[in-house]
Amino acid sequence: MDTWVETVLIILLIIVLLILFIKIYVIATMGRCTSTRQLNGKTVLITGANSGIGKETAIDLAGRGARIVLGCRNLKSAEKTKDEIIAQTGNDNIVIYPLDFESLESVRNFSKLIHENENRLDILINNAGAGGLGNRKTEDGLHVGIQVNHFGPFLLTNLLLDLLKESAPSRIVTVASFMHVFARLDPNDLNKENNDLINYNNSKLCNILMSNELAEKLSGTNVISNSLHPGAVRTELYKNVRWYMWPIIKTQNVLFFKNSKQGAQTTIHCAVCEKVDGVTGKYYSDCKPKWTSSSAKNKELSAKVWNESVKLVKLQPNEIHY
Ligand SMILES: *[C@@H]1O[C@H](CO)[C@@H](O)[C@H](O)[C@H]1NC(C)=O
Ligand SMILES: *[C@@H]1O[C@H](CO)[C@@H](O)[C@H](O)[C@H]1NC(C)=O
Ligand SMILES: *[C@@H]1O[C@H](CO)[C@@H](O)[C@H](O)[C@H]1NC(C)=O
């Protein structure tokens, strides 16, 4: 055999072994929620549960007997999700209310519906999020990327704090991301003109800061607040990505990424596990508390971002429950 053929074969072998090694590492370090806790009589609200890890979270928690409230933008798709949850779990205690984070009025309407129709809220899961939304401004004058990922969930969480406190012990779970380490946040101008990627990373830092600040503000109320990194998960989050990126993403998906069910484990852990009882202000990954960037730990920054967010979503005195 020619030596160059041998060289190519050896290089290929090394690549295959490397991929195999990474795949084994990914599987070996993957966290799993081992709690068997049941949720009969409890109400769980999940945003963005139409697909991906949100849907898997809903299926798991429905299987534990909870009443599941889905906040979704696409109601047709939500109906399909509801049918799927019922088919897989036999639990038909599932309701859908319209929720569109691109409009703060929609968030307020949604909260009104919840208060009118639900008598308790035990677990709030801030799962909805998206990348690649572009840079346009919403009717609220905020950048769509940061509104959908941060301002919307920030407003929703605030509006639901009264119900969560009444139902305590209760939990707030916010799906953030490792990407928060790349944030370049200007706390004096949260709505700054930025590109998509910076907005996304910034919004993920805001998720953790919000969660930590909630933990402070709710201390002593028996409402706990934790955030998490779901891991690198294959979801339709990528549907907003440019088409020429698809082959790369598809390859990564198959080789290195968790499927949605695996990706939902840390959310489920934070929502139900006995080990998280009384634990608040932490950031989880693979079902274990993990380190965050120094910005994410910065208490002055979280207070500042909280205050600025209150202003930007125009939180009214009668909407403040902390
Ligand atoms: C909010 O509710 C009001 C009153 O029901 C309705 O007129 C309005 O269209 C709703 N807005 C959104 C964004 O859903
Ligand atoms: C934000 O995260 C993405 C990965 O999703 C990264 O490629 C990008 O460089 C980050 N943005 C900034 C401004 O660091
Ligand atoms: C945030 O607002 C609260 C209440 O208005 C105030 O007491 C606090 O000093 C502010 N914190 C920062 C860092 O702006």
mmCIF file of C-alpha atoms and ligand atoms in Angstrom:
data_model
loop_
_atom_site.group_PDB
_atom_site.id
_atom_site.type_symbol
_atom_site.label_atom_id
_atom_site.label_comp_id
_atom_site.label_asym_id
_atom_site.label_seq_id
_atom_site.Cartn_x
_atom_site.Cartn_y
_atom_site.Cartn_z
ATOM 1 C CA MET A 1 0.000 0.000 0.000
ATOM 2 C CA ASP A 2 1.177 3.536 -0.702
ATOM 3 C CA THR A 3 2.312 5.355 2.381
ATOM 4 C CA TRP A 4 -0.105 8.225 1.767
ATOM 5 C CA VAL A 5 -3.001 5.788 1.795
ATOM 6 C CA GLU A 6 -1.773 4.467 5.123
ATOM 7 C CA THR A 7 -1.464 7.981 6.460
ATOM 8 C CA VAL A 8 -5.022 8.814 5.391
ATOM 9 C CA LEU A 9 -6.308 5.597 6.959
ATOM 10 C CA ILE A 10 -4.507 6.304 10.230
ATOM 11 C CA ILE A 11 -5.883 9.839 10.319
ATOM 12 C CA LEU A 12 -9.386 8.518 9.652
ATOM 13 C CA LEU A 13 -8.974 5.943 12.415
ATOM 14 C CA ILE A 14 -7.871 8.647 14.846
ATOM 15 C CA ILE A 15 -10.886 10.768 13.931
ATOM 16 C CA VAL A 16 -13.268 7.843 14.409
ATOM 17 C CA LEU A 17 -11.711 6.990 17.791
ATOM 18 C CA LEU A 18 -11.882 10.610 18.858
ATOM 19 C CA ILE A 19 -15.566 10.834 17.953
ATOM 20 C CA LEU A 20 -16.232 7.551 19.743
ATOM 21 C CA PHE A 21 -14.397 8.809 22.811
ATOM 22 C CA ILE A 22 -16.398 12.047 22.875
ATOM 23 C CA LYS A 23 -19.644 10.142 22.394
ATOM 24 C CA ILE A 24 -18.813 7.793 25.291
ATOM 25 C CA TYR A 25 -17.818 10.773 27.443
ATOM 26 C CA VAL A 26 -21.104 12.556 26.625
ATOM 27 C CA ILE A 27 -23.141 9.488 27.566
ATOM 28 C CA ALA A 28 -21.115 8.729 30.710
ATOM 29 C CA THR A 29 -21.404 12.247 32.162
ATOM 30 C CA MET A 30 -25.068 12.706 31.266
ATOM 31 C CA GLY A 31 -27.180 13.511 34.330
ATOM 32 C CA ARG A 32 -30.414 11.640 34.949
ATOM 33 C CA CYS A 33 -33.230 12.540 37.311
ATOM 34 C CA THR A 34 -33.632 9.506 39.553
ATOM 35 C CA SER A 35 -36.423 10.853 41.748
ATOM 36 C CA THR A 36 -39.696 8.917 41.686
ATOM 37 C CA ARG A 37 -41.631 11.680 43.449
ATOM 38 C CA GLN A 38 -45.294 11.898 42.418
ATOM 39 C CA LEU A 39 -47.069 15.199 41.802
ATOM 40 C CA ASN A 40 -50.737 14.363 42.362
ATOM 41 C CA GLY A 41 -52.707 17.489 43.240
ATOM 42 C CA LYS A 42 -49.874 19.764 42.064
ATOM 43 C CA THR A 43 -50.013 22.196 39.161
ATOM 44 C CA VAL A 44 -47.039 22.699 36.849
ATOM 45 C CA LEU A 45 -46.789 25.491 34.288
ATOM 46 C CA ILE A 46 -44.371 24.991 31.404
ATOM 47 C CA THR A 47 -43.670 27.610 28.772
ATOM 48 C CA GLY A 48 -42.713 26.606 25.248
ATOM 49 C CA ALA A 49 -43.668 22.975 25.751
ATOM 50 C CA ASN A 50 -44.572 22.289 22.118
ATOM 51 C CA SER A 51 -41.301 20.684 21.255
ATOM 52 C CA GLY A 52 -37.898 19.583 22.432
ATOM 53 C CA ILE A 53 -37.026 19.493 26.095
ATOM 54 C CA GLY A 54 -40.162 21.428 27.067
ATOM 55 C CA LYS A 55 -42.357 18.673 25.675
ATOM 56 C CA GLU A 56 -40.280 15.924 27.306
ATOM 57 C CA THR A 57 -40.459 17.772 30.624
ATOM 58 C CA ALA A 58 -44.240 18.020 30.285
ATOM 59 C CA ILE A 59 -44.535 14.304 29.518
ATOM 60 C CA ASP A 60 -42.400 13.350 32.518
ATOM 61 C CA LEU A 61 -44.263 15.580 34.975
ATOM 62 C CA ALA A 62 -47.661 14.541 33.601
ATOM 63 C CA GLY A 63 -46.558 10.951 34.196
ATOM 64 C CA ARG A 64 -46.109 11.884 37.878
ATOM 65 C CA GLY A 65 -49.772 12.941 38.072
ATOM 66 C CA ALA A 66 -49.470 16.739 37.936
ATOM 67 C CA ARG A 67 -51.961 19.060 36.300
ATOM 68 C CA ILE A 68 -49.990 20.478 33.369
ATOM 69 C CA VAL A 69 -50.549 24.015 32.132
ATOM 70 C CA LEU A 70 -48.977 24.720 28.760
ATOM 71 C CA GLY A 71 -48.202 28.287 27.762
ATOM 72 C CA CYS A 72 -47.802 28.215 23.997
ATOM 73 C CA ARG A 73 -47.768 30.546 21.045
ATOM 74 C CA ASN A 74 -48.812 28.001 18.455
ATOM 75 C CA LEU A 75 -52.118 26.626 19.726
ATOM 76 C CA LYS A 76 -52.538 24.069 16.977
ATOM 77 C CA SER A 77 -49.191 22.534 17.782
ATOM 78 C CA ALA A 78 -50.036 22.768 21.500
ATOM 79 C CA GLU A 79 -53.183 20.679 20.917
ATOM 80 C CA LYS A 80 -51.025 18.030 19.270
ATOM 81 C CA THR A 81 -48.629 18.136 22.215
ATOM 82 C CA LYS A 82 -51.534 17.777 24.612
ATOM 83 C CA ASP A 83 -52.788 14.689 22.750
ATOM 84 C CA GLU A 84 -49.297 13.237 22.812
ATOM 85 C CA ILE A 85 -48.941 13.792 26.558
ATOM 86 C CA ILE A 86 -52.306 12.146 27.196
ATOM 87 C CA ALA A 87 -51.462 9.215 24.913
ATOM 88 C CA GLN A 88 -48.109 8.624 26.616
ATOM 89 C CA THR A 89 -49.113 9.131 30.248
ATOM 90 C CA GLY A 90 -52.883 8.560 30.467
ATOM 91 C CA ASN A 91 -53.051 11.876 32.349
ATOM 92 C CA ASP A 92 -55.640 14.107 30.690
ATOM 93 C CA ASN A 93 -55.367 16.919 33.211
ATOM 94 C CA ILE A 94 -53.656 19.151 30.636
ATOM 95 C CA VAL A 95 -54.667 22.693 29.746
ATOM 96 C CA ILE A 96 -53.423 25.171 27.170
ATOM 97 C CA TYR A 97 -53.437 28.957 27.355
ATOM 98 C CA PRO A 98 -52.075 31.240 24.636
ATOM 99 C CA LEU A 99 -48.755 32.890 25.455
ATOM 100 C CA ASP A 100 -46.562 34.893 23.104
ATOM 101 C CA PHE A 101 -43.412 36.340 24.657
ATOM 102 C CA GLU A 102 -43.020 38.732 21.729
ATOM 103 C CA SER A 103 -45.833 40.727 23.312
ATOM 104 C CA LEU A 104 -45.842 41.807 26.952
ATOM 105 C CA GLU A 105 -49.591 42.366 26.615
ATOM 106 C CA SER A 106 -49.911 38.685 25.752
ATOM 107 C CA VAL A 107 -47.902 37.817 28.893
ATOM 108 C CA ARG A 108 -50.244 39.951 31.015
ATOM 109 C CA ASN A 109 -53.297 38.377 29.361
ATOM 110 C CA PHE A 110 -51.873 34.928 30.014
ATOM 111 C CA SER A 111 -51.292 35.698 33.692
ATOM 112 C CA LYS A 112 -54.871 36.961 33.948
ATOM 113 C CA LEU A 113 -56.163 33.688 32.502
ATOM 114 C CA ILE A 114 -54.049 31.715 34.964
ATOM 115 C CA HIS A 115 -55.349 33.706 37.916
ATOM 116 C CA GLU A 116 -58.943 33.315 36.734
ATOM 117 C CA ASN A 117 -58.748 29.594 36.015
ATOM 118 C CA GLU A 118 -56.095 28.060 38.234
ATOM 119 C CA ASN A 119 -56.232 27.949 42.016
ATOM 120 C CA ARG A 120 -52.607 27.001 42.581
ATOM 121 C CA LEU A 121 -49.174 26.885 41.005
ATOM 122 C CA ASP A 122 -46.551 24.579 42.476
ATOM 123 C CA ILE A 123 -43.893 24.552 39.786
ATOM 124 C CA LEU A 124 -43.179 27.226 37.191
ATOM 125 C CA ILE A 125 -40.829 26.121 34.440
ATOM 126 C CA ASN A 126 -39.416 28.963 32.371
ATOM 127 C CA ASN A 127 -38.436 26.798 29.449
ATOM 128 C CA ALA A 128 -39.367 28.818 26.356
ATOM 129 C CA GLY A 129 -36.457 30.347 24.504
ATOM 130 C CA ALA A 130 -35.151 30.786 21.018
ATOM 131 C CA GLY A 131 -32.102 31.846 19.103
ATOM 132 C CA GLY A 132 -31.778 33.455 15.707
ATOM 133 C CA LEU A 133 -34.829 35.669 16.116
ATOM 134 C CA GLY A 134 -33.198 38.661 14.458
ATOM 135 C CA ASN A 135 -32.818 42.178 15.726
ATOM 136 C CA ARG A 136 -36.177 43.792 15.183
ATOM 137 C CA LYS A 137 -37.958 45.532 18.001
ATOM 138 C CA THR A 138 -41.284 44.325 19.370
ATOM 139 C CA GLU A 139 -44.376 46.458 19.943
ATOM 140 C CA ASP A 140 -42.934 46.963 23.438
ATOM 141 C CA GLY A 141 -39.856 48.648 21.998
ATOM 142 C CA LEU A 142 -37.569 45.834 23.145
ATOM 143 C CA HIS A 143 -35.264 43.675 21.055
ATOM 144 C CA VAL A 144 -37.081 40.518 20.164
ATOM 145 C CA GLY A 145 -34.212 38.173 21.095
ATOM 146 C CA ILE A 146 -33.862 39.468 24.627
ATOM 147 C CA GLN A 147 -37.611 39.938 25.102
ATOM 148 C CA VAL A 148 -38.500 36.346 24.201
ATOM 149 C CA ASN A 149 -35.675 34.926 26.309
ATOM 150 C CA HIS A 150 -35.597 37.321 29.241
ATOM 151 C CA PHE A 151 -38.061 40.222 29.518
ATOM 152 C CA GLY A 152 -41.111 38.063 28.743
ATOM 153 C CA PRO A 153 -40.228 35.301 31.239
ATOM 154 C CA PHE A 154 -39.167 37.983 33.765
ATOM 155 C CA LEU A 155 -42.593 39.618 33.561
ATOM 156 C CA LEU A 156 -44.428 36.298 33.642
ATOM 157 C CA THR A 157 -42.526 35.087 36.701
ATOM 158 C CA ASN A 158 -43.266 38.323 38.541
ATOM 159 C CA LEU A 159 -46.956 38.153 37.704
ATOM 160 C CA LEU A 160 -47.195 34.588 39.022
ATOM 161 C CA LEU A 161 -45.268 35.074 42.279
ATOM 162 C CA ASP A 162 -48.468 35.567 44.289
ATOM 163 C CA LEU A 163 -49.810 32.163 43.225
ATOM 164 C CA LEU A 164 -46.440 30.499 43.775
ATOM 165 C CA LYS A 165 -46.197 31.936 47.290
ATOM 166 C CA GLU A 166 -49.745 30.846 48.153
ATOM 167 C CA SER A 167 -48.920 27.317 46.966
ATOM 168 C CA ALA A 168 -45.547 27.062 48.768
ATOM 169 C CA PRO A 169 -43.463 24.981 49.036
ATOM 170 C CA SER A 170 -43.130 25.713 45.344
ATOM 171 C CA ARG A 171 -40.406 25.948 42.750
ATOM 172 C CA ILE A 172 -39.292 28.189 39.918
ATOM 173 C CA VAL A 173 -37.039 26.537 37.349
ATOM 174 C CA THR A 174 -35.398 28.675 34.674
ATOM 175 C CA VAL A 175 -33.708 27.084 31.686
ATOM 176 C CA ALA A 176 -30.567 29.135 30.987
ATOM 177 C CA SER A 177 -27.448 27.987 29.170
ATOM 178 C CA PHE A 178 -23.704 27.593 29.381
ATOM 179 C CA MET A 179 -23.653 30.298 26.685
ATOM 180 C CA HIS A 180 -24.064 32.828 29.503
ATOM 181 C CA VAL A 181 -20.266 32.782 29.838
ATOM 182 C CA PHE A 182 -20.047 34.592 26.485
ATOM 183 C CA ALA A 183 -22.383 37.397 27.535
ATOM 184 C CA ARG A 184 -21.350 41.015 27.151
ATOM 185 C CA LEU A 185 -24.079 42.645 29.133
ATOM 186 C CA ASP A 186 -24.356 46.378 29.662
ATOM 187 C CA PRO A 187 -26.495 46.549 32.821
ATOM 188 C CA ASN A 188 -27.286 50.199 32.142
ATOM 189 C CA ASP A 189 -28.690 49.374 28.739
ATOM 190 C CA LEU A 190 -30.244 45.907 28.661
ATOM 191 C CA ASN A 191 -32.047 46.718 25.439
ATOM 192 C CA LYS A 192 -28.873 47.759 23.621
ATOM 193 C CA GLU A 193 -28.615 47.368 19.848
ATOM 194 C CA ASN A 194 -26.669 44.101 19.524
ATOM 195 C CA ASN A 195 -26.398 41.267 17.096
ATOM 196 C CA ASP A 196 -28.376 38.077 17.509
ATOM 197 C CA LEU A 197 -25.686 35.982 19.120
ATOM 198 C CA ILE A 198 -24.738 38.579 21.718
ATOM 199 C CA ASN A 199 -28.422 39.069 22.498
ATOM 200 C CA TYR A 200 -28.873 35.343 22.970
ATOM 201 C CA ASN A 201 -25.858 34.970 25.230
ATOM 202 C CA ASN A 202 -26.834 38.077 27.181
ATOM 203 C CA SER A 203 -30.368 36.813 27.668
ATOM 204 C CA LYS A 204 -29.021 33.539 29.074
ATOM 205 C CA LEU A 205 -26.933 35.466 31.609
ATOM 206 C CA CYS A 206 -30.071 37.461 32.472
ATOM 207 C CA ASN A 207 -31.914 34.153 33.086
ATOM 208 C CA ILE A 208 -29.371 33.131 35.729
ATOM 209 C CA LEU A 209 -29.250 36.611 37.272
ATOM 210 C CA MET A 210 -33.056 36.656 37.477
ATOM 211 C CA SER A 211 -33.122 33.229 39.070
ATOM 212 C CA ASN A 212 -30.491 34.206 41.642
ATOM 213 C CA GLU A 213 -32.203 37.492 42.431
ATOM 214 C CA LEU A 214 -35.516 35.658 42.856
ATOM 215 C CA ALA A 215 -33.822 33.345 45.337
ATOM 216 C CA GLU A 216 -32.759 36.398 47.376
ATOM 217 C CA LYS A 217 -36.086 38.163 47.154
ATOM 218 C CA LEU A 218 -38.068 35.020 48.006
ATOM 219 C CA SER A 219 -35.869 33.808 50.852
ATOM 220 C CA GLY A 220 -38.065 32.632 53.726
ATOM 221 C CA THR A 221 -41.148 32.135 51.532
ATOM 222 C CA ASN A 222 -40.525 28.473 50.723
ATOM 223 C CA VAL A 223 -40.478 29.330 47.021
ATOM 224 C CA ILE A 224 -37.154 28.182 45.622
ATOM 225 C CA SER A 225 -35.577 29.377 42.385
ATOM 226 C CA ASN A 226 -32.879 27.609 40.402
ATOM 227 C CA SER A 227 -31.533 27.891 36.875
ATOM 228 C CA LEU A 228 -29.842 25.330 34.696
ATOM 229 C CA HIS A 229 -27.938 24.370 31.601
ATOM 230 C CA PRO A 230 -29.746 21.556 29.777
ATOM 231 C CA GLY A 231 -26.624 20.460 27.918
ATOM 232 C CA ALA A 232 -26.089 20.532 24.196
ATOM 233 C CA VAL A 233 -29.493 19.343 23.051
ATOM 234 C CA ARG A 234 -30.913 18.654 19.615
ATOM 235 C CA THR A 235 -34.033 20.761 19.383
ATOM 236 C CA GLU A 236 -35.903 22.875 16.921
ATOM 237 C CA LEU A 237 -34.144 25.843 18.481
ATOM 238 C CA TYR A 238 -32.116 25.547 15.304
ATOM 239 C CA LYS A 239 -35.044 26.102 12.979
ATOM 240 C CA ASN A 240 -34.218 29.796 12.952
ATOM 241 C CA VAL A 241 -30.649 29.145 11.868
ATOM 242 C CA ARG A 242 -29.497 29.793 8.276
ATOM 243 C CA TRP A 243 -29.981 26.816 5.946
ATOM 244 C CA TYR A 244 -26.282 26.444 5.061
ATOM 245 C CA MET A 245 -25.572 25.680 8.721
ATOM 246 C CA TRP A 246 -27.972 22.723 8.744
ATOM 247 C CA PRO A 247 -25.570 19.960 7.621
ATOM 248 C CA ILE A 248 -23.049 20.975 10.278
ATOM 249 C CA ILE A 249 -25.731 21.098 12.942
ATOM 250 C CA LYS A 250 -27.202 17.762 11.832
ATOM 251 C CA THR A 251 -23.787 16.083 12.118
ATOM 252 C CA GLN A 252 -23.150 17.606 15.547
ATOM 253 C CA ASN A 253 -26.622 16.530 16.634
ATOM 254 C CA VAL A 254 -26.086 12.892 15.859
ATOM 255 C CA LEU A 255 -22.563 12.714 17.211
ATOM 256 C CA PHE A 256 -22.429 14.849 20.293
ATOM 257 C CA PHE A 257 -25.799 16.174 21.359
ATOM 258 C CA LYS A 258 -28.332 14.877 23.827
ATOM 259 C CA ASN A 259 -31.783 13.997 22.582
ATOM 260 C CA SER A 260 -34.691 15.955 24.059
ATOM 261 C CA LYS A 261 -35.453 13.392 26.726
ATOM 262 C CA GLN A 262 -31.864 13.407 27.952
ATOM 263 C CA GLY A 263 -31.839 17.199 27.693
ATOM 264 C CA ALA A 264 -34.923 17.471 29.912
ATOM 265 C CA GLN A 265 -33.353 15.608 32.848
ATOM 266 C CA THR A 266 -31.848 18.606 34.632
ATOM 267 C CA THR A 267 -35.094 20.584 34.300
ATOM 268 C CA ILE A 268 -37.024 17.635 35.760
ATOM 269 C CA HIS A 269 -34.440 17.250 38.535
ATOM 270 C CA CYS A 270 -34.787 20.922 39.504
ATOM 271 C CA ALA A 271 -38.580 20.664 39.329
ATOM 272 C CA VAL A 272 -39.148 17.562 41.455
ATOM 273 C CA CYS A 273 -36.108 15.980 43.055
ATOM 274 C CA GLU A 274 -36.015 15.630 46.854
ATOM 275 C CA LYS A 275 -32.350 16.638 46.751
ATOM 276 C CA VAL A 276 -33.410 20.125 45.620
ATOM 277 C CA ASP A 277 -35.898 20.641 48.499
ATOM 278 C CA GLY A 278 -34.955 23.930 50.159
ATOM 279 C CA VAL A 279 -32.068 24.552 47.731
ATOM 280 C CA THR A 280 -32.287 27.951 46.064
ATOM 281 C CA GLY A 281 -30.183 30.309 43.959
ATOM 282 C CA LYS A 282 -28.184 27.496 42.369
ATOM 283 C CA TYR A 283 -27.324 26.727 38.756
ATOM 284 C CA TYR A 284 -27.500 23.095 37.679
ATOM 285 C CA SER A 285 -26.059 21.071 34.848
ATOM 286 C CA ASP A 286 -26.355 17.306 34.430
ATOM 287 C CA CYS A 287 -28.545 17.252 37.567
ATOM 288 C CA LYS A 288 -25.779 18.674 39.763
ATOM 289 C CA PRO A 289 -25.041 22.199 41.003
ATOM 290 C CA LYS A 290 -22.375 23.697 38.730
ATOM 291 C CA TRP A 291 -20.143 26.761 38.555
ATOM 292 C CA THR A 292 -21.215 29.883 36.701
ATOM 293 C CA SER A 293 -19.297 32.823 35.301
ATOM 294 C CA SER A 294 -18.273 35.538 37.757
ATOM 295 C CA SER A 295 -20.851 37.860 36.181
ATOM 296 C CA ALA A 296 -23.600 35.350 36.922
ATOM 297 C CA LYS A 297 -22.524 35.304 40.594
ATOM 298 C CA ASN A 298 -22.316 39.089 40.874
ATOM 299 C CA LYS A 299 -25.020 40.202 43.313
ATOM 300 C CA GLU A 300 -24.791 43.851 42.432
ATOM 301 C CA LEU A 301 -25.239 42.974 38.779
ATOM 302 C CA SER A 302 -28.264 40.785 39.468
ATOM 303 C CA ALA A 303 -29.895 43.550 41.529
ATOM 304 C CA LYS A 304 -29.168 46.075 38.808
ATOM 305 C CA VAL A 305 -30.470 43.854 36.009
ATOM 306 C CA TRP A 306 -33.577 43.161 38.074
ATOM 307 C CA ASN A 307 -34.234 46.869 38.590
ATOM 308 C CA GLU A 308 -33.660 47.685 34.924
ATOM 309 C CA SER A 309 -35.941 44.834 33.859
ATOM 310 C CA VAL A 310 -38.679 46.105 36.187
ATOM 311 C CA LYS A 311 -38.468 49.436 34.357
ATOM 312 C CA LEU A 312 -38.350 48.001 30.855
ATOM 313 C CA VAL A 313 -41.348 45.671 31.266
ATOM 314 C CA LYS A 314 -43.133 48.503 33.103
ATOM 315 C CA LEU A 315 -43.951 46.364 36.099
ATOM 316 C CA GLN A 316 -46.772 48.143 37.947
ATOM 317 C CA PRO A 317 -46.919 48.466 41.762
ATOM 318 C CA ASN A 318 -49.905 46.098 41.848
ATOM 319 C CA GLU A 319 -47.878 43.551 39.868
ATOM 320 C CA ILE A 320 -45.074 43.377 42.449
ATOM 321 C CA HIS A 321 -45.404 40.388 44.758
ATOM 322 C CA TYR A 322 -41.895 40.017 46.170
HETATM 323 C C1 LIG B 1 -55.217 40.822 25.526
HETATM 324 O O1 LIG B 1 -56.552 40.769 25.963
HETATM 325 C C2 LIG B 1 -57.356 41.809 25.458
HETATM 326 C C3 LIG B 1 -58.712 41.734 26.147
HETATM 327 O O2 LIG B 1 -59.212 40.450 26.126
HETATM 328 C C4 LIG B 1 -57.451 41.654 23.950
HETATM 329 O O3 LIG B 1 -58.245 42.689 23.422
HETATM 330 C C5 LIG B 1 -56.050 41.739 23.366
HETATM 331 O O4 LIG B 1 -56.097 41.508 21.982
HETATM 332 C C6 LIG B 1 -55.150 40.715 24.023
HETATM 333 N N1 LIG B 1 -53.809 40.940 23.546
HETATM 334 C C7 LIG B 1 -52.979 40.013 23.162
HETATM 335 C C8 LIG B 1 -51.650 40.421 22.661
HETATM 336 O O5 LIG B 1 -53.274 38.818 23.183
HETATM 337 C C1 LIG B 2 -22.469 33.699 21.816
HETATM 338 O O1 LIG B 2 -22.487 32.318 21.774
HETATM 339 C C2 LIG B 2 -22.244 31.784 20.486
HETATM 340 C C3 LIG B 2 -22.510 30.332 20.533
HETATM 341 O O2 LIG B 2 -23.874 30.139 20.470
HETATM 342 C C4 LIG B 2 -20.853 32.135 20.071
HETATM 343 O O3 LIG B 2 -20.597 31.565 18.798
HETATM 344 C C5 LIG B 2 -20.754 33.623 20.041
HETATM 345 O O4 LIG B 2 -19.446 33.979 19.714
HETATM 346 C C6 LIG B 2 -21.152 34.222 21.331
HETATM 347 N N1 LIG B 2 -21.249 35.643 21.190
HETATM 348 C C7 LIG B 2 -20.363 36.467 21.701
HETATM 349 C C8 LIG B 2 -20.609 37.897 21.451
HETATM 350 O O5 LIG B 2 -19.420 36.119 22.356
HETATM 351 C C1 LIG B 3 -32.771 48.271 43.045
HETATM 352 O O1 LIG B 3 -33.976 48.849 43.478
HETATM 353 C C2 LIG B 3 -34.205 48.735 44.866
HETATM 354 C C3 LIG B 3 -35.617 49.179 45.167
HETATM 355 O O2 LIG B 3 -35.995 50.252 44.398
HETATM 356 C C4 LIG B 3 -33.143 49.554 45.593
HETATM 357 O O3 LIG B 3 -33.325 49.471 46.979
HETATM 358 C C5 LIG B 3 -31.771 49.004 45.214
HETATM 359 O O4 LIG B 3 -30.761 49.801 45.801
HETATM 360 C C6 LIG B 3 -31.579 48.959 43.712
HETATM 361 N N1 LIG B 3 -30.337 48.241 43.470
HETATM 362 C C7 LIG B 3 -29.515 48.547 42.452
HETATM 363 C C8 LIG B 3 -28.222 47.784 42.395
HETATM 364 O O5 LIG B 3 -29.803 49.327 41.592
#
